[in-house]
Amino acid sequence: IGEEVLLKGLEREVDADFYTSVTRPPSVYRGNPFQIEAALAYGGRETDELARVLRFANRTPLLYQQSACAIARAVTRTSWRNYGISQSRGALPSGPITIVVHMASVWVPFTSEGKEAIAHYPEIMKDIKLALQECGRRVGAFVNKRKKELEEGRKRAYIEKYIPHIGIGLKEII
């Protein structure tokens, strides 16, 4: 799909404050080449709902059996707390986050003939997790920057609140 197209699609469909995308270099499992792409949208609405995970295989959305899919398992096994996003143990991250993962391959290893979930091959799981971690690092930097700006604004408000009193006190001392 490509990083630019994933970002454009996310920006059009999801109202968020931050968007990022990453394309992993091609890898091989059991002699079959594959490539993982991930995109992430963060912010916009404040919510305690679980993250929305959009799964694709060869540009086709995977709508059913999310819990049986390698993509969903990799998302839950990624430690999102390291990136400033809350997550309960063994669950999807919570908050205003949308995660998109796409697997392109000449032979996608589905779990069944229904082509509803991707099989849990270690090579695939590793690449998905690496792509998610790269997106996580980027969103973590954004979250930390936002927290720092809020803290700076809070401190500035205290200074603005008390500076007139300090000025009066200094005037009396001098």
Short mmCIF file of N, CA and C in Angstrom, two decimals:
data_model
loop_
_atom_site.label_atom_id
_atom_site.label_comp_id
_atom_site.label_asym_id
_atom_site.label_seq_id
_atom_site.Cartn_x
_atom_site.Cartn_y
_atom_site.Cartn_z
N ILE A 1 0.84 -1.19 0.00
CA ILE A 1 0.00 0.00 0.00
C ILE A 1 0.88 1.24 0.00
N GLY A 2 1.86 1.28 0.86
CA GLY A 2 2.76 2.43 0.95
C GLY A 2 2.43 3.32 2.13
N GLU A 3 3.47 3.92 2.71
CA GLU A 3 3.30 4.76 3.89
C GLU A 3 2.42 5.97 3.62
N GLU A 4 2.63 6.63 2.47
CA GLU A 4 1.86 7.83 2.17
C GLU A 4 0.38 7.54 2.02
N VAL A 5 0.05 6.46 1.35
CA VAL A 5 -1.36 6.11 1.14
C VAL A 5 -2.01 5.70 2.45
N LEU A 6 -1.29 4.96 3.29
CA LEU A 6 -1.84 4.60 4.60
C LEU A 6 -2.13 5.86 5.42
N LEU A 7 -1.21 6.81 5.40
CA LEU A 7 -1.42 8.05 6.14
C LEU A 7 -2.60 8.84 5.61
N LYS A 8 -2.70 8.94 4.28
CA LYS A 8 -3.82 9.67 3.69
C LYS A 8 -5.15 9.02 4.06
N GLY A 9 -5.20 7.70 4.02
CA GLY A 9 -6.42 6.98 4.38
C GLY A 9 -6.79 7.19 5.84
N LEU A 10 -5.81 7.13 6.72
CA LEU A 10 -6.09 7.37 8.14
C LEU A 10 -6.55 8.79 8.38
N GLU A 11 -5.89 9.76 7.75
CA GLU A 11 -6.27 11.16 7.94
C GLU A 11 -7.69 11.42 7.44
N ARG A 12 -8.09 10.72 6.39
CA ARG A 12 -9.43 10.93 5.84
C ARG A 12 -10.50 10.28 6.72
N GLU A 13 -10.20 9.13 7.32
CA GLU A 13 -11.21 8.38 8.06
C GLU A 13 -11.20 8.60 9.57
N VAL A 14 -10.05 8.97 10.13
CA VAL A 14 -9.93 9.08 11.59
C VAL A 14 -9.53 10.50 11.96
N ASP A 15 -10.30 11.10 12.86
CA ASP A 15 -9.99 12.43 13.36
C ASP A 15 -9.02 12.26 14.53
N ALA A 16 -7.76 12.63 14.33
CA ALA A 16 -6.74 12.45 15.36
C ALA A 16 -5.77 13.63 15.34
N ASP A 17 -4.90 13.65 16.35
CA ASP A 17 -3.91 14.71 16.45
C ASP A 17 -2.57 14.31 15.86
N PHE A 18 -2.30 13.01 15.80
CA PHE A 18 -1.00 12.52 15.35
C PHE A 18 -1.18 11.29 14.48
N TYR A 19 -0.45 11.25 13.38
CA TYR A 19 -0.48 10.12 12.45
C TYR A 19 0.95 9.69 12.15
N THR A 20 1.16 8.39 12.05
CA THR A 20 2.46 7.88 11.64
C THR A 20 2.28 6.56 10.90
N SER A 21 3.27 6.24 10.10
CA SER A 21 3.22 5.02 9.31
C SER A 21 4.63 4.48 9.11
N VAL A 22 4.75 3.16 9.00
CA VAL A 22 6.05 2.55 8.78
C VAL A 22 5.87 1.33 7.87
N THR A 23 6.84 1.14 6.98
CA THR A 23 6.87 -0.04 6.11
C THR A 23 8.15 -0.81 6.41
N ARG A 24 8.00 -2.05 6.81
CA ARG A 24 9.16 -2.89 7.11
C ARG A 24 9.77 -3.40 5.81
N PRO A 25 11.07 -3.70 5.82
CA PRO A 25 11.67 -4.32 4.64
C PRO A 25 11.11 -5.73 4.45
N PRO A 26 11.11 -6.24 3.23
CA PRO A 26 10.57 -7.58 2.99
C PRO A 26 11.31 -8.64 3.80
N SER A 27 10.55 -9.65 4.25
CA SER A 27 11.09 -10.79 4.99
C SER A 27 10.58 -12.07 4.36
N VAL A 28 11.01 -13.20 4.92
CA VAL A 28 10.62 -14.50 4.37
C VAL A 28 10.19 -15.42 5.51
N TYR A 29 9.10 -16.17 5.31
CA TYR A 29 8.71 -17.24 6.22
C TYR A 29 8.45 -18.47 5.36
N ARG A 30 9.03 -19.58 5.73
CA ARG A 30 8.87 -20.85 5.01
C ARG A 30 9.06 -20.70 3.50
N GLY A 31 9.98 -19.85 3.10
CA GLY A 31 10.27 -19.66 1.68
C GLY A 31 9.35 -18.71 0.96
N ASN A 32 8.42 -18.11 1.66
CA ASN A 32 7.46 -17.18 1.05
C ASN A 32 7.77 -15.76 1.51
N PRO A 33 7.96 -14.83 0.56
CA PRO A 33 8.24 -13.44 0.95
C PRO A 33 6.97 -12.73 1.44
N PHE A 34 7.18 -11.78 2.35
CA PHE A 34 6.07 -10.97 2.84
C PHE A 34 6.61 -9.62 3.29
N GLN A 35 5.71 -8.67 3.40
CA GLN A 35 6.06 -7.34 3.86
C GLN A 35 4.96 -6.83 4.78
N ILE A 36 5.37 -6.19 5.88
CA ILE A 36 4.43 -5.67 6.86
C ILE A 36 4.45 -4.14 6.81
N GLU A 37 3.26 -3.57 6.83
CA GLU A 37 3.10 -2.11 6.91
C GLU A 37 2.18 -1.82 8.10
N ALA A 38 2.51 -0.79 8.84
CA ALA A 38 1.70 -0.41 9.99
C ALA A 38 1.51 1.10 9.99
N ALA A 39 0.35 1.52 10.47
CA ALA A 39 0.05 2.95 10.61
C ALA A 39 -0.70 3.13 11.91
N LEU A 40 -0.60 4.32 12.47
CA LEU A 40 -1.20 4.58 13.76
C LEU A 40 -1.73 6.01 13.80
N ALA A 41 -2.92 6.18 14.33
CA ALA A 41 -3.51 7.50 14.54
C ALA A 41 -3.79 7.64 16.03
N TYR A 42 -3.37 8.75 16.61
CA TYR A 42 -3.52 8.94 18.05
C TYR A 42 -4.12 10.31 18.33
N GLY A 43 -5.05 10.35 19.30
CA GLY A 43 -5.62 11.62 19.76
C GLY A 43 -6.96 11.91 19.13
N GLY A 44 -7.37 13.14 19.28
CA GLY A 44 -8.66 13.56 18.75
C GLY A 44 -9.72 13.51 19.82
N ARG A 45 -10.20 12.35 20.11
CA ARG A 45 -11.25 12.19 21.11
C ARG A 45 -10.64 11.58 22.37
N GLU A 46 -11.07 12.02 23.53
CA GLU A 46 -10.59 11.43 24.78
C GLU A 46 -11.55 10.32 25.17
N THR A 47 -11.04 9.13 25.30
CA THR A 47 -11.88 7.99 25.60
C THR A 47 -11.08 6.93 26.33
N ASP A 48 -11.78 6.09 27.07
CA ASP A 48 -11.14 4.97 27.74
C ASP A 48 -11.44 3.66 27.02
N GLU A 49 -11.97 3.76 25.82
CA GLU A 49 -12.27 2.56 25.04
C GLU A 49 -10.98 1.92 24.57
N LEU A 50 -11.08 0.66 24.20
CA LEU A 50 -9.92 -0.04 23.66
C LEU A 50 -9.59 0.48 22.27
N ALA A 51 -8.34 0.30 21.88
CA ALA A 51 -7.88 0.75 20.57
C ALA A 51 -8.65 0.03 19.46
N ARG A 52 -8.76 0.70 18.34
CA ARG A 52 -9.39 0.11 17.16
C ARG A 52 -8.27 -0.44 16.29
N VAL A 53 -8.35 -1.73 15.96
CA VAL A 53 -7.32 -2.39 15.14
C VAL A 53 -7.94 -2.74 13.80
N LEU A 54 -7.35 -2.22 12.73
CA LEU A 54 -7.80 -2.52 11.37
C LEU A 54 -6.76 -3.43 10.74
N ARG A 55 -7.19 -4.63 10.33
CA ARG A 55 -6.27 -5.64 9.80
C ARG A 55 -6.52 -5.81 8.31
N PHE A 56 -5.42 -5.90 7.56
CA PHE A 56 -5.51 -6.10 6.11
C PHE A 56 -4.51 -7.16 5.68
N ALA A 57 -4.90 -7.93 4.67
CA ALA A 57 -3.99 -8.89 4.03
C ALA A 57 -4.14 -8.70 2.53
N ASN A 58 -3.06 -8.34 1.86
CA ASN A 58 -3.08 -8.05 0.42
C ASN A 58 -4.20 -7.08 0.06
N ARG A 59 -4.26 -5.98 0.81
CA ARG A 59 -5.22 -4.88 0.62
C ARG A 59 -6.67 -5.26 0.86
N THR A 60 -6.92 -6.42 1.43
CA THR A 60 -8.27 -6.87 1.73
C THR A 60 -8.48 -6.81 3.23
N PRO A 61 -9.54 -6.16 3.70
CA PRO A 61 -9.77 -6.10 5.15
C PRO A 61 -10.14 -7.46 5.72
N LEU A 62 -9.61 -7.75 6.90
CA LEU A 62 -9.96 -8.97 7.62
C LEU A 62 -10.96 -8.56 8.69
N LEU A 63 -12.21 -8.96 8.52
CA LEU A 63 -13.29 -8.46 9.37
C LEU A 63 -13.63 -9.37 10.53
N TYR A 64 -13.36 -10.66 10.42
CA TYR A 64 -13.80 -11.60 11.43
C TYR A 64 -12.62 -12.27 12.11
N GLN A 65 -12.87 -12.92 13.23
CA GLN A 65 -11.89 -13.67 14.00
C GLN A 65 -10.67 -12.83 14.37
N GLN A 66 -10.91 -11.66 14.90
CA GLN A 66 -9.79 -10.79 15.26
C GLN A 66 -8.91 -11.42 16.32
N SER A 67 -9.50 -12.09 17.29
CA SER A 67 -8.68 -12.64 18.37
C SER A 67 -7.83 -13.82 17.92
N ALA A 68 -8.15 -14.44 16.79
CA ALA A 68 -7.37 -15.57 16.28
C ALA A 68 -6.26 -15.13 15.35
N CYS A 69 -6.13 -13.84 15.11
CA CYS A 69 -5.19 -13.34 14.10
C CYS A 69 -3.84 -12.97 14.71
N ALA A 70 -2.79 -13.17 13.94
CA ALA A 70 -1.43 -12.82 14.38
C ALA A 70 -1.30 -11.32 14.60
N ILE A 71 -2.02 -10.53 13.84
CA ILE A 71 -1.95 -9.07 13.98
C ILE A 71 -2.47 -8.65 15.35
N ALA A 72 -3.66 -9.15 15.73
CA ALA A 72 -4.24 -8.79 17.02
C ALA A 72 -3.36 -9.28 18.17
N ARG A 73 -2.80 -10.47 18.02
CA ARG A 73 -1.93 -11.00 19.06
C ARG A 73 -0.67 -10.14 19.20
N ALA A 74 -0.10 -9.70 18.09
CA ALA A 74 1.09 -8.86 18.16
C ALA A 74 0.77 -7.51 18.79
N VAL A 75 -0.41 -6.96 18.51
CA VAL A 75 -0.81 -5.68 19.10
C VAL A 75 -0.94 -5.83 20.62
N THR A 76 -1.57 -6.90 21.08
CA THR A 76 -1.74 -7.09 22.53
C THR A 76 -0.42 -7.41 23.22
N ARG A 77 0.50 -8.06 22.53
CA ARG A 77 1.79 -8.41 23.14
C ARG A 77 2.80 -7.26 23.12
N THR A 78 2.53 -6.22 22.38
CA THR A 78 3.40 -5.05 22.38
C THR A 78 3.14 -4.27 23.66
N SER A 79 4.18 -3.86 24.34
CA SER A 79 4.05 -3.13 25.59
C SER A 79 3.84 -1.65 25.29
N TRP A 80 2.59 -1.23 25.20
CA TRP A 80 2.25 0.14 24.84
C TRP A 80 2.52 1.12 25.97
N ARG A 81 2.63 0.62 27.21
CA ARG A 81 2.91 1.50 28.34
C ARG A 81 4.27 2.18 28.18
N ASN A 82 5.20 1.52 27.49
CA ASN A 82 6.51 2.12 27.25
C ASN A 82 6.41 3.39 26.42
N TYR A 83 5.31 3.55 25.70
CA TYR A 83 5.13 4.69 24.80
C TYR A 83 4.10 5.69 25.32
N GLY A 84 3.72 5.57 26.60
CA GLY A 84 2.79 6.51 27.20
C GLY A 84 1.33 6.23 26.92
N ILE A 85 1.02 5.01 26.49
CA ILE A 85 -0.37 4.63 26.20
C ILE A 85 -0.77 3.56 27.21
N SER A 86 -1.90 3.75 27.88
CA SER A 86 -2.32 2.80 28.90
C SER A 86 -2.77 1.48 28.28
N GLN A 87 -2.48 0.39 28.99
CA GLN A 87 -2.82 -0.94 28.50
C GLN A 87 -2.93 -1.88 29.68
N SER A 88 -4.01 -2.64 29.74
CA SER A 88 -4.15 -3.69 30.74
C SER A 88 -3.42 -4.93 30.24
N ARG A 89 -3.00 -5.76 31.17
CA ARG A 89 -2.25 -6.95 30.80
C ARG A 89 -3.11 -7.88 29.93
N GLY A 90 -2.57 -8.26 28.78
CA GLY A 90 -3.24 -9.19 27.88
C GLY A 90 -4.39 -8.58 27.10
N ALA A 91 -4.45 -7.25 27.03
CA ALA A 91 -5.55 -6.59 26.31
C ALA A 91 -4.98 -5.59 25.32
N LEU A 92 -5.86 -5.11 24.48
CA LEU A 92 -5.48 -4.05 23.54
C LEU A 92 -5.20 -2.77 24.32
N PRO A 93 -4.40 -1.86 23.78
CA PRO A 93 -4.19 -0.59 24.46
C PRO A 93 -5.50 0.19 24.53
N SER A 94 -5.63 1.05 25.52
CA SER A 94 -6.85 1.84 25.64
C SER A 94 -6.53 3.30 25.39
N GLY A 95 -7.52 4.00 24.88
CA GLY A 95 -7.35 5.41 24.59
C GLY A 95 -7.72 5.73 23.16
N PRO A 96 -7.48 6.97 22.77
CA PRO A 96 -7.86 7.42 21.42
C PRO A 96 -6.82 6.98 20.38
N ILE A 97 -6.80 5.70 20.05
CA ILE A 97 -5.77 5.18 19.16
C ILE A 97 -6.40 4.23 18.14
N THR A 98 -5.97 4.38 16.90
CA THR A 98 -6.38 3.48 15.82
C THR A 98 -5.12 2.91 15.19
N ILE A 99 -5.07 1.58 15.09
CA ILE A 99 -3.89 0.89 14.57
C ILE A 99 -4.29 0.16 13.30
N VAL A 100 -3.49 0.35 12.25
CA VAL A 100 -3.71 -0.33 10.98
C VAL A 100 -2.48 -1.19 10.69
N VAL A 101 -2.70 -2.47 10.38
CA VAL A 101 -1.59 -3.35 10.00
C VAL A 101 -1.97 -4.06 8.71
N HIS A 102 -1.04 -4.04 7.75
CA HIS A 102 -1.26 -4.67 6.45
C HIS A 102 -0.14 -5.66 6.18
N MET A 103 -0.51 -6.84 5.73
CA MET A 103 0.48 -7.84 5.34
C MET A 103 0.32 -8.10 3.85
N ALA A 104 1.41 -7.90 3.11
CA ALA A 104 1.42 -8.19 1.67
C ALA A 104 2.31 -9.40 1.45
N SER A 105 1.79 -10.40 0.74
CA SER A 105 2.56 -11.61 0.51
C SER A 105 2.01 -12.34 -0.71
N VAL A 106 2.88 -13.16 -1.32
CA VAL A 106 2.41 -13.98 -2.43
C VAL A 106 1.56 -15.13 -1.91
N TRP A 107 1.76 -15.49 -0.64
CA TRP A 107 0.96 -16.55 -0.02
C TRP A 107 0.75 -16.18 1.44
N VAL A 108 -0.39 -15.57 1.74
CA VAL A 108 -0.72 -15.19 3.11
C VAL A 108 -1.17 -16.44 3.86
N PRO A 109 -0.54 -16.75 5.00
CA PRO A 109 -0.91 -17.96 5.74
C PRO A 109 -2.15 -17.75 6.61
N PHE A 110 -3.31 -17.96 6.03
CA PHE A 110 -4.54 -17.81 6.78
C PHE A 110 -4.75 -19.01 7.70
N THR A 111 -5.52 -18.81 8.77
CA THR A 111 -5.77 -19.90 9.72
C THR A 111 -6.80 -20.90 9.20
N SER A 112 -7.65 -20.46 8.27
CA SER A 112 -8.67 -21.35 7.73
C SER A 112 -8.97 -20.98 6.28
N GLU A 113 -9.83 -21.76 5.68
CA GLU A 113 -10.21 -21.49 4.29
C GLU A 113 -11.04 -20.22 4.16
N GLY A 114 -11.59 -19.75 5.28
CA GLY A 114 -12.41 -18.54 5.26
C GLY A 114 -11.59 -17.27 5.11
N LYS A 115 -10.28 -17.36 5.20
CA LYS A 115 -9.38 -16.22 5.04
C LYS A 115 -9.78 -15.06 5.96
N GLU A 116 -9.98 -15.39 7.24
CA GLU A 116 -10.42 -14.39 8.19
C GLU A 116 -9.35 -13.96 9.18
N ALA A 117 -8.27 -14.74 9.30
CA ALA A 117 -7.20 -14.42 10.25
C ALA A 117 -5.88 -14.95 9.73
N ILE A 118 -4.80 -14.26 10.08
CA ILE A 118 -3.45 -14.65 9.67
C ILE A 118 -2.85 -15.58 10.72
N ALA A 119 -2.17 -16.63 10.27
CA ALA A 119 -1.56 -17.60 11.18
C ALA A 119 -0.41 -16.99 11.96
N HIS A 120 -0.08 -17.61 13.09
CA HIS A 120 0.92 -17.08 14.02
C HIS A 120 2.32 -17.63 13.75
N TYR A 121 2.87 -17.36 12.58
CA TYR A 121 4.25 -17.76 12.33
C TYR A 121 5.18 -16.81 13.07
N PRO A 122 6.26 -17.33 13.69
CA PRO A 122 7.16 -16.45 14.46
C PRO A 122 7.75 -15.31 13.64
N GLU A 123 8.10 -15.56 12.39
CA GLU A 123 8.69 -14.51 11.56
C GLU A 123 7.70 -13.38 11.31
N ILE A 124 6.45 -13.74 11.09
CA ILE A 124 5.40 -12.74 10.85
C ILE A 124 5.13 -11.95 12.12
N MET A 125 5.02 -12.66 13.24
CA MET A 125 4.77 -11.99 14.52
C MET A 125 5.89 -11.01 14.84
N LYS A 126 7.13 -11.41 14.57
CA LYS A 126 8.28 -10.55 14.86
C LYS A 126 8.23 -9.27 14.03
N ASP A 127 7.96 -9.41 12.73
CA ASP A 127 7.91 -8.23 11.86
C ASP A 127 6.77 -7.30 12.23
N ILE A 128 5.61 -7.86 12.57
CA ILE A 128 4.47 -7.03 12.98
C ILE A 128 4.83 -6.27 14.24
N LYS A 129 5.42 -6.97 15.20
CA LYS A 129 5.78 -6.33 16.46
C LYS A 129 6.82 -5.23 16.25
N LEU A 130 7.80 -5.46 15.38
CA LEU A 130 8.80 -4.43 15.11
C LEU A 130 8.18 -3.19 14.46
N ALA A 131 7.25 -3.40 13.55
CA ALA A 131 6.56 -2.27 12.92
C ALA A 131 5.74 -1.50 13.95
N LEU A 132 5.05 -2.22 14.82
CA LEU A 132 4.25 -1.56 15.86
C LEU A 132 5.13 -0.81 16.85
N GLN A 133 6.29 -1.37 17.17
CA GLN A 133 7.20 -0.70 18.09
C GLN A 133 7.74 0.59 17.49
N GLU A 134 8.02 0.58 16.19
CA GLU A 134 8.49 1.81 15.53
C GLU A 134 7.40 2.88 15.58
N CYS A 135 6.15 2.49 15.28
CA CYS A 135 5.04 3.45 15.39
C CYS A 135 4.88 3.90 16.84
N GLY A 136 5.06 2.98 17.79
CA GLY A 136 4.95 3.31 19.20
C GLY A 136 5.99 4.32 19.64
N ARG A 137 7.21 4.17 19.16
CA ARG A 137 8.26 5.15 19.51
C ARG A 137 7.88 6.54 19.03
N ARG A 138 7.34 6.61 17.84
CA ARG A 138 6.96 7.91 17.29
C ARG A 138 5.81 8.54 18.07
N VAL A 139 4.79 7.74 18.39
CA VAL A 139 3.66 8.28 19.14
C VAL A 139 4.08 8.58 20.58
N GLY A 140 5.03 7.81 21.12
CA GLY A 140 5.54 8.08 22.47
C GLY A 140 6.21 9.44 22.54
N ALA A 141 6.99 9.78 21.52
CA ALA A 141 7.63 11.10 21.47
C ALA A 141 6.57 12.19 21.43
N PHE A 142 5.49 11.97 20.66
CA PHE A 142 4.41 12.94 20.58
C PHE A 142 3.71 13.10 21.93
N VAL A 143 3.41 11.98 22.60
CA VAL A 143 2.73 12.01 23.89
C VAL A 143 3.59 12.71 24.94
N ASN A 144 4.89 12.39 24.96
CA ASN A 144 5.78 13.04 25.94
C ASN A 144 5.89 14.53 25.68
N LYS A 145 5.95 14.93 24.42
CA LYS A 145 6.02 16.35 24.09
C LYS A 145 4.75 17.07 24.54
N ARG A 146 3.60 16.43 24.33
CA ARG A 146 2.33 17.03 24.75
C ARG A 146 2.26 17.16 26.28
N LYS A 147 2.71 16.12 27.00
CA LYS A 147 2.72 16.19 28.47
C LYS A 147 3.63 17.29 28.96
N LYS A 148 4.79 17.44 28.33
CA LYS A 148 5.75 18.47 28.71
C LYS A 148 5.16 19.85 28.48
N GLU A 149 4.45 20.04 27.36
CA GLU A 149 3.82 21.33 27.07
C GLU A 149 2.73 21.65 28.09
N LEU A 150 1.93 20.65 28.48
CA LEU A 150 0.89 20.87 29.49
C LEU A 150 1.50 21.24 30.84
N GLU A 151 2.58 20.55 31.22
CA GLU A 151 3.25 20.85 32.48
C GLU A 151 3.85 22.26 32.45
N GLU A 152 4.45 22.63 31.33
CA GLU A 152 5.01 23.96 31.18
C GLU A 152 3.93 25.03 31.27
N GLY A 153 2.78 24.78 30.67
CA GLY A 153 1.66 25.72 30.76
C GLY A 153 1.15 25.86 32.18
N ARG A 154 1.10 24.76 32.92
CA ARG A 154 0.66 24.79 34.31
C ARG A 154 1.62 25.62 35.16
N LYS A 155 2.92 25.41 34.96
CA LYS A 155 3.92 26.19 35.70
C LYS A 155 3.85 27.66 35.34
N ARG A 156 3.66 27.97 34.07
CA ARG A 156 3.55 29.36 33.63
C ARG A 156 2.33 30.02 34.27
N ALA A 157 1.24 29.29 34.41
CA ALA A 157 0.04 29.85 35.04
C ALA A 157 0.31 30.20 36.50
N TYR A 158 1.06 29.34 37.21
CA TYR A 158 1.41 29.66 38.59
C TYR A 158 2.25 30.93 38.66
N ILE A 159 3.22 31.04 37.80
CA ILE A 159 4.10 32.22 37.79
C ILE A 159 3.28 33.47 37.50
N GLU A 160 2.40 33.41 36.50
CA GLU A 160 1.58 34.57 36.16
C GLU A 160 0.63 34.93 37.29
N LYS A 161 0.21 33.93 38.04
CA LYS A 161 -0.72 34.18 39.14
C LYS A 161 -0.03 34.91 40.30
N TYR A 162 1.22 34.51 40.59
CA TYR A 162 1.89 35.05 41.77
C TYR A 162 2.89 36.17 41.47
N ILE A 163 3.20 36.45 40.23
CA ILE A 163 4.19 37.50 39.90
C ILE A 163 3.77 38.89 40.38
N PRO A 164 2.48 39.26 40.32
CA PRO A 164 2.13 40.60 40.85
C PRO A 164 2.40 40.71 42.35
N HIS A 165 2.13 39.64 43.10
CA HIS A 165 2.36 39.67 44.55
C HIS A 165 3.86 39.74 44.86
N ILE A 166 4.65 39.03 44.07
CA ILE A 166 6.10 39.07 44.25
C ILE A 166 6.63 40.47 43.93
N GLY A 167 6.10 41.09 42.87
CA GLY A 167 6.50 42.44 42.49
C GLY A 167 6.19 43.44 43.60
N ILE A 168 5.02 43.33 44.20
CA ILE A 168 4.63 44.24 45.29
C ILE A 168 5.55 44.02 46.48
N GLY A 169 5.85 42.76 46.79
CA GLY A 169 6.74 42.44 47.92
C GLY A 169 8.14 42.99 47.68
N LEU A 170 8.66 42.84 46.48
CA LEU A 170 9.99 43.35 46.17
C LEU A 170 10.01 44.89 46.23
N LYS A 171 8.93 45.50 45.78
CA LYS A 171 8.85 46.98 45.81
C LYS A 171 8.91 47.47 47.26
N GLU A 172 8.22 46.75 48.16
CA GLU A 172 8.21 47.14 49.56
C GLU A 172 9.58 46.93 50.19
N ILE A 173 10.29 45.86 49.80
CA ILE A 173 11.61 45.59 50.35
C ILE A 173 12.60 46.64 49.90
N ILE A 174 12.56 47.02 48.63
CA ILE A 174 13.50 47.98 48.07
C ILE A 174 13.17 49.36 48.56
#
